[in-house]
PDB file of C-alpha atoms in Angstrom:
ATOM      1  CA  MET A  74     -36.827   0.030   4.172  1.00  0.00           C
ATOM      2  CA  ILE A  75     -33.165   0.067   3.085  1.00  0.00           C
ATOM      3  CA  ASP A  76     -32.327  -1.381  -0.306  1.00  0.00           C
ATOM      4  CA  SER A  77     -29.216  -3.561   0.122  1.00  0.00           C
ATOM      5  CA  HIS A  78     -29.017  -4.978  -3.403  1.00  0.00           C
ATOM      6  CA  TRP A  79     -25.906  -2.901  -4.087  1.00  0.00           C
ATOM      7  CA  LEU A  80     -24.071  -5.155  -1.587  1.00  0.00           C
ATOM      8  CA  THR A  81     -24.848  -8.338  -3.539  1.00  0.00           C
ATOM      9  CA  PRO A  82     -21.765  -8.178  -5.831  1.00  0.00           C
ATOM     10  CA  LEU A  83     -19.497  -7.561  -2.822  1.00  0.00           C
ATOM     11  CA  TRP A  84     -21.051 -10.411  -0.871  1.00  0.00           C
ATOM     12  CA  THR A  85     -20.649 -12.717  -3.879  1.00  0.00           C
ATOM     13  CA  LEU A  86     -16.921 -11.911  -4.060  1.00  0.00           C
ATOM     14  CA  PHE A  87     -16.602 -12.553  -0.327  1.00  0.00           C
ATOM     15  CA  GLU A  88     -18.439 -15.899  -0.594  1.00  0.00           C
ATOM     16  CA  GLN A  89     -16.185 -17.008  -3.466  1.00  0.00           C
ATOM     17  CA  GLN A  90     -12.966 -16.430  -1.491  1.00  0.00           C
ATOM     18  CA  PRO A  91     -13.772 -15.932   2.202  1.00  0.00           C
ATOM     19  CA  LEU A  92     -10.246 -16.572   3.542  1.00  0.00           C
ATOM     20  CA  ALA A  93      -8.572 -14.253   1.023  1.00  0.00           C
ATOM     21  CA  GLN A  94     -11.164 -11.511   1.522  1.00  0.00           C
ATOM     22  CA  GLY A  95     -11.040 -11.888   5.328  1.00  0.00           C
ATOM     23  CA  ILE A  96      -7.253 -11.502   5.327  1.00  0.00           C
ATOM     24  CA  GLY A  97      -7.617  -8.473   3.056  1.00  0.00           C
ATOM     25  CA  LEU A  98     -10.078  -6.831   5.423  1.00  0.00           C
ATOM     26  CA  ALA A  99      -7.860  -7.561   8.468  1.00  0.00           C
ATOM     27  CA  ALA A 100      -4.870  -6.128   6.590  1.00  0.00           C
ATOM     28  CA  MET A 101      -6.905  -2.974   6.068  1.00  0.00           C
ATOM     29  CA  LEU A 102      -7.011  -2.305   9.814  1.00  0.00           C
ATOM     30  CA  VAL A 103      -3.238  -2.690  10.116  1.00  0.00           C
ATOM     31  CA  GLY A 104      -2.689  -0.449   7.104  1.00  0.00           C
ATOM     32  CA  ILE A 105      -4.984   2.272   8.446  1.00  0.00           C
ATOM     33  CA  SER A 106      -2.956   2.347  11.643  1.00  0.00           C
ATOM     34  CA  ALA A 107       0.198   2.781   9.501  1.00  0.00           C
ATOM     35  CA  PHE A 108      -1.046   5.768   7.532  1.00  0.00           C
ATOM     36  CA  ARG A 109      -2.205   7.514  10.700  1.00  0.00           C
ATOM     37  CA  GLN A 110       1.406   7.660  11.905  1.00  0.00           C
ATOM     38  CA  ARG A 111       3.206  10.985  11.683  1.00  0.00           C
ATOM     39  CA  ASP A 112       6.490   9.424  12.805  1.00  0.00           C
ATOM     40  CA  ASP A 113       8.353   7.870   9.837  1.00  0.00           C
ATOM     41  CA  GLU A 114       9.765   4.942  11.877  1.00  0.00           C
ATOM     42  CA  ARG A 115       6.375   3.845  13.232  1.00  0.00           C
ATOM     43  CA  PHE A 116       4.905   4.380   9.777  1.00  0.00           C
ATOM     44  CA  ARG A 117       7.479   2.012   8.228  1.00  0.00           C
ATOM     45  CA  LEU A 118       6.961  -0.700  10.875  1.00  0.00           C
ATOM     46  CA  ARG A 119       3.189  -0.808  10.488  1.00  0.00           C
ATOM     47  CA  LEU A 120       3.400  -0.449   6.724  1.00  0.00           C
ATOM     48  CA  GLY A 121       5.637  -3.546   6.598  1.00  0.00           C
ATOM     49  CA  LEU A 122       3.115  -5.559   8.647  1.00  0.00           C
ATOM     50  CA  TYR A 123       0.329  -4.452   6.332  1.00  0.00           C
ATOM     51  CA  GLN A 124       2.349  -5.382   3.234  1.00  0.00           C
ATOM     52  CA  ALA A 125       2.994  -8.894   4.541  1.00  0.00           C
ATOM     53  CA  ALA A 126      -0.727  -9.442   5.161  1.00  0.00           C
ATOM     54  CA  ILE A 127      -1.821  -7.988   1.826  1.00  0.00           C
ATOM     55  CA  ALA A 128       0.760 -10.123  -0.022  1.00  0.00           C
ATOM     56  CA  LEU A 129      -0.940 -13.199   1.438  1.00  0.00           C
ATOM     57  CA  HIS A 130      -4.332 -11.781   0.440  1.00  0.00           C
ATOM     58  CA  PHE A 131      -3.227 -11.311  -3.182  1.00  0.00           C
ATOM     59  CA  LEU A 132      -1.593 -14.742  -3.286  1.00  0.00           C
ATOM     60  CA  LEU A 133      -4.881 -16.321  -2.194  1.00  0.00           C
ATOM     61  CA  MET A 134      -6.752 -14.166  -4.763  1.00  0.00           C
ATOM     62  CA  GLY A 135      -4.555 -15.598  -7.522  1.00  0.00           C
ATOM     63  CA  ALA A 136      -3.008 -12.178  -8.254  1.00  0.00           C
ATOM     64  CA  SER A 137       0.612 -13.353  -8.351  1.00  0.00           C
ATOM     65  CA  THR A 138       2.137 -10.103  -9.667  1.00  0.00           C
ATOM     66  CA  ALA A 139       0.445  -8.099  -6.915  1.00  0.00           C
ATOM     67  CA  ALA A 140       1.453 -10.695  -4.294  1.00  0.00           C
ATOM     68  CA  LEU A 141       5.068 -10.511  -5.473  1.00  0.00           C
ATOM     69  CA  SER A 142       5.046  -6.707  -5.435  1.00  0.00           C
ATOM     70  CA  ALA A 143       3.494  -6.572  -1.963  1.00  0.00           C
ATOM     71  CA  GLY A 144       5.936  -9.175  -0.604  1.00  0.00           C
ATOM     72  CA  LEU A 145       8.900  -7.296  -2.022  1.00  0.00           C
ATOM     73  CA  SER A 146       7.402  -4.086  -0.655  1.00  0.00           C
ATOM     74  CA  CYS A 147       7.427  -5.622   2.810  1.00  0.00           C
ATOM     75  CA  ALA A 148      11.155  -6.461   2.549  1.00  0.00           C
ATOM     76  CA  ARG A 149      11.855  -3.073   0.991  1.00  0.00           C
ATOM     77  CA  THR A 150      10.027  -1.234   3.768  1.00  0.00           C
ATOM     78  CA  ALA A 151      12.041  -3.113   6.399  1.00  0.00           C
ATOM     79  CA  ALA A 152      15.304  -2.302   4.606  1.00  0.00           C
ATOM     80  CA  SER A 153      14.378   1.373   4.228  1.00  0.00           C
ATOM     81  CA  GLY A 154      14.078   1.578   8.008  1.00  0.00           C
ATOM     82  CA  HIS A 155      17.802   0.777   8.246  1.00  0.00           C
ATOM     83  CA  THR A 156      19.335   2.556   5.241  1.00  0.00           C
ATOM     84  CA  ARG A 157      18.617   5.246   2.673  1.00  0.00           C
ATOM     85  CA  SER A 158      21.256   3.905   0.285  1.00  0.00           C
ATOM     86  CA  PRO A 159      20.418   4.471  -3.390  1.00  0.00           C
ATOM     87  CA  TRP A 160      22.134   1.131  -4.104  1.00  0.00           C
ATOM     88  CA  VAL A 161      19.764  -0.743  -1.793  1.00  0.00           C
ATOM     89  CA  MET A 162      16.869   1.133  -3.404  1.00  0.00           C
ATOM     90  CA  LEU A 163      18.142   0.121  -6.851  1.00  0.00           C
ATOM     91  CA  PHE A 164      18.434  -3.501  -5.677  1.00  0.00           C
ATOM     92  CA  PHE A 165      14.742  -3.531  -4.715  1.00  0.00           C
ATOM     93  CA  LEU A 166      13.723  -1.793  -7.934  1.00  0.00           C
ATOM     94  CA  MET A 167      15.663  -4.352  -9.996  1.00  0.00           C
ATOM     95  CA  LEU A 168      14.002  -7.167  -8.029  1.00  0.00           C
ATOM     96  CA  VAL A 169      10.518  -5.789  -8.615  1.00  0.00           C
ATOM     97  CA  TRP A 170      11.178  -5.156 -12.291  1.00  0.00           C
ATOM     98  CA  GLY A 171      13.098  -8.380 -12.907  1.00  0.00           C
ATOM     99  CA  LEU A 172      10.593 -10.630 -11.154  1.00  0.00           C
ATOM    100  CA  GLY A 173       7.409  -8.712 -11.892  1.00  0.00           C
ATOM    101  CA  ILE A 174       7.638  -7.485 -15.473  1.00  0.00           C
ATOM    102  CA  PRO A 175       8.183 -10.935 -17.045  1.00  0.00           C
ATOM    103  CA  LYS A 176       4.981 -12.172 -15.330  1.00  0.00           C
ATOM    104  CA  ILE A 177       2.822  -9.416 -16.806  1.00  0.00           C
ATOM    105  CA  THR A 178       0.140 -10.780 -19.102  1.00  0.00           C
ATOM    106  CA  SER A 179      -2.353  -7.901 -18.981  1.00  0.00           C
ATOM    107  CA  ALA A 180      -2.260  -4.131 -18.688  1.00  0.00           C
ATOM    108  CA  VAL A 181      -3.709  -4.124 -15.151  1.00  0.00           C
ATOM    109  CA  GLN A 182      -0.620  -5.981 -13.915  1.00  0.00           C
ATOM    110  CA  TRP A 183       1.553  -2.927 -14.654  1.00  0.00           C
ATOM    111  CA  LEU A 184      -0.197  -0.978 -11.896  1.00  0.00           C
ATOM    112  CA  PRO A 185       1.380  -2.818  -8.905  1.00  0.00           C
ATOM    113  CA  ILE A 186       4.809  -2.523 -10.550  1.00  0.00           C
ATOM    114  CA  MET A 187       4.355   1.232 -11.012  1.00  0.00           C
ATOM    115  CA  GLY A 188       2.971   1.708  -7.494  1.00  0.00           C
ATOM    116  CA  THR A 189       5.798  -0.290  -5.958  1.00  0.00           C
ATOM    117  CA  THR A 190       8.398   1.658  -7.960  1.00  0.00           C
ATOM    118  CA  ILE A 191       7.053   5.012  -6.762  1.00  0.00           C
ATOM    119  CA  GLY A 192       6.790   3.793  -3.162  1.00  0.00           C
ATOM    120  CA  THR A 193      10.322   2.413  -3.248  1.00  0.00           C
ATOM    121  CA  TRP A 194      11.718   5.767  -4.296  1.00  0.00           C
ATOM    122  CA  GLY A 195       9.779   7.477  -1.495  1.00  0.00           C
ATOM    123  CA  LEU A 196      10.807   5.088   1.241  1.00  0.00           C
ATOM    124  CA  PHE A 197      14.505   5.359   0.396  1.00  0.00           C
ATOM    125  CA  ARG A 198      14.834   8.952  -0.776  1.00  0.00           C
ATOM    126  CA  ALA A 199      12.108  10.984   0.955  1.00  0.00           C
ATOM    127  CA  GLN A 200      10.817  11.754   4.404  1.00  0.00           C
ATOM    128  CA  GLY A 201       7.886  13.491   6.034  1.00  0.00           C
ATOM    129  CA  ILE A 202       5.282  14.939   3.679  1.00  0.00           C
ATOM    130  CA  VAL A 203       7.281  14.081   0.529  1.00  0.00           C
ATOM    131  CA  LEU A 204       7.380  10.436   1.674  1.00  0.00           C
ATOM    132  CA  ARG A 205       3.609  10.515   2.160  1.00  0.00           C
ATOM    133  CA  LEU A 206       3.117  12.144  -1.287  1.00  0.00           C
ATOM    134  CA  SER A 207       5.079   9.342  -2.951  1.00  0.00           C
ATOM    135  CA  MET A 208       2.975   6.788  -1.087  1.00  0.00           C
ATOM    136  CA  LEU A 209      -0.134   8.656  -2.274  1.00  0.00           C
ATOM    137  CA  ALA A 210       0.982   8.438  -5.919  1.00  0.00           C
ATOM    138  CA  GLY A 211       1.842   4.744  -5.562  1.00  0.00           C
ATOM    139  CA  GLY A 212      -1.454   4.217  -3.767  1.00  0.00           C
ATOM    140  CA  LEU A 213      -3.389   5.562  -6.738  1.00  0.00           C
ATOM    141  CA  CYS A 214      -1.803   2.799  -8.849  1.00  0.00           C
ATOM    142  CA  TRP A 215      -2.705   0.155  -6.286  1.00  0.00           C
ATOM    143  CA  THR A 216      -6.257   1.510  -5.908  1.00  0.00           C
ATOM    144  CA  SER A 217      -6.828   1.192  -9.634  1.00  0.00           C
ATOM    145  CA  HIS A 218      -5.383  -2.339  -9.663  1.00  0.00           C
ATOM    146  CA  ASN A 219      -7.483  -3.541  -6.748  1.00  0.00           C
ATOM    147  CA  ILE A 220     -10.723  -2.198  -8.179  1.00  0.00           C
ATOM    148  CA  LEU A 221      -9.994  -3.758 -11.564  1.00  0.00           C
ATOM    149  CA  ILE A 222      -9.260  -7.255 -10.124  1.00  0.00           C
ATOM    150  CA  GLY A 223     -12.255  -7.207  -7.743  1.00  0.00           C
ATOM    151  CA  SER A 224     -10.343  -7.171  -4.444  1.00  0.00           C
ATOM    152  CA  ILE A 225     -12.816  -5.919  -1.829  1.00  0.00           C
ATOM    153  CA  GLY A 226     -10.315  -5.580   1.009  1.00  0.00           C
ATOM    154  CA  GLY A 227      -7.575  -4.227  -1.240  1.00  0.00           C
ATOM    155  CA  SER A 228      -9.888  -1.610  -2.762  1.00  0.00           C
ATOM    156  CA  LEU A 229     -11.253  -0.484   0.600  1.00  0.00           C
ATOM    157  CA  ILE A 230      -7.722  -0.401   1.984  1.00  0.00           C
ATOM    158  CA  GLU A 231      -6.281   1.792  -0.723  1.00  0.00           C
ATOM    159  CA  VAL A 232      -9.215   4.208  -0.817  1.00  0.00           C
ATOM    160  CA  SER A 233      -8.993   4.482   2.983  1.00  0.00           C
ATOM    161  CA  PHE A 234      -5.229   4.998   2.757  1.00  0.00           C
ATOM    162  CA  LEU A 235      -5.654   7.790   0.224  1.00  0.00           C
ATOM    163  CA  PHE A 236      -7.973   9.722   2.560  1.00  0.00           C
ATOM    164  CA  ILE A 237      -6.061   8.959   5.760  1.00  0.00           C
ATOM    165  CA  ASN A 238      -2.724   9.757   4.123  1.00  0.00           C
ATOM    166  CA  CYS A 239      -4.074  13.124   2.922  1.00  0.00           C
ATOM    167  CA  HIS A 240      -5.392  13.873   6.406  1.00  0.00           C
ATOM    168  CA  THR A 241      -2.062  12.911   7.982  1.00  0.00           C
ATOM    169  CA  MET A 242      -0.167  15.123   5.516  1.00  0.00           C
ATOM    170  CA  TYR A 243      -2.462  17.992   6.453  1.00  0.00           C
ATOM    171  CA  ARG A 244      -1.788  17.361  10.151  1.00  0.00           C
ATOM    172  CA  MET A 245       1.970  17.209   9.451  1.00  0.00           C
ATOM    173  CA  TRP A 246       1.798  20.504   7.550  1.00  0.00           C
ATOM    174  CA  ARG A 247      -0.309  22.242  10.211  1.00  0.00           C
ATOM    175  CA  GLN A 248       1.612  20.949  13.200  1.00  0.00           C
ATOM    176  CA  PRO A 249       5.089  19.542  12.406  1.00  0.00           C
ATOM    177  CA  LEU A 250       6.622  17.066  14.822  1.00  0.00           C
ATOM    178  CA  THR A 251       9.276  18.674  16.953  1.00  0.00           C
ATOM    179  CA  THR A 252      12.620  16.996  17.320  1.00  0.00           C
ATOM    180  CA  PRO A 253      14.425  17.091  20.661  1.00  0.00           C
ATOM    181  CA  GLY A 254      17.304  19.409  20.265  1.00  0.00           C
TER     182      GLY A 254
END
């Protein structure tokens, strides 16, 4: 017989906030499809959709700093698909810092700010494997945050992203995309 008592804490979290946790789990599927993309444009589009869904998840979880960071990340990801301007990047960094830092009341709330900062740099200033490495570093911040606040979907998402992102970077290294020339 299989002992399923280890699932009890997860089920309790799900029962306490079923809508928030359900949205978080649905966002996970969208996010996984993003990190499987080798093409930077498709990656950005799906990443933006994921960020919108996870912002709603965090808002419903009562994690306002994370919701703000994820919402700004969604706008930032959309903008990075149109420009690589360091001034636009700086605008998004100032927004995240100006709106997020004053709301920080505990150490765990620094993690989304740090993750968003690293990801912002990557989306505006990097491409290919370096872009994915910056998302990996930012993802480690978000993984830590999500585990510490008890977000089931968010934790599963980020851990999945870490593995999928590493696998995608390996695929990109082994077999680079060819550009029509």
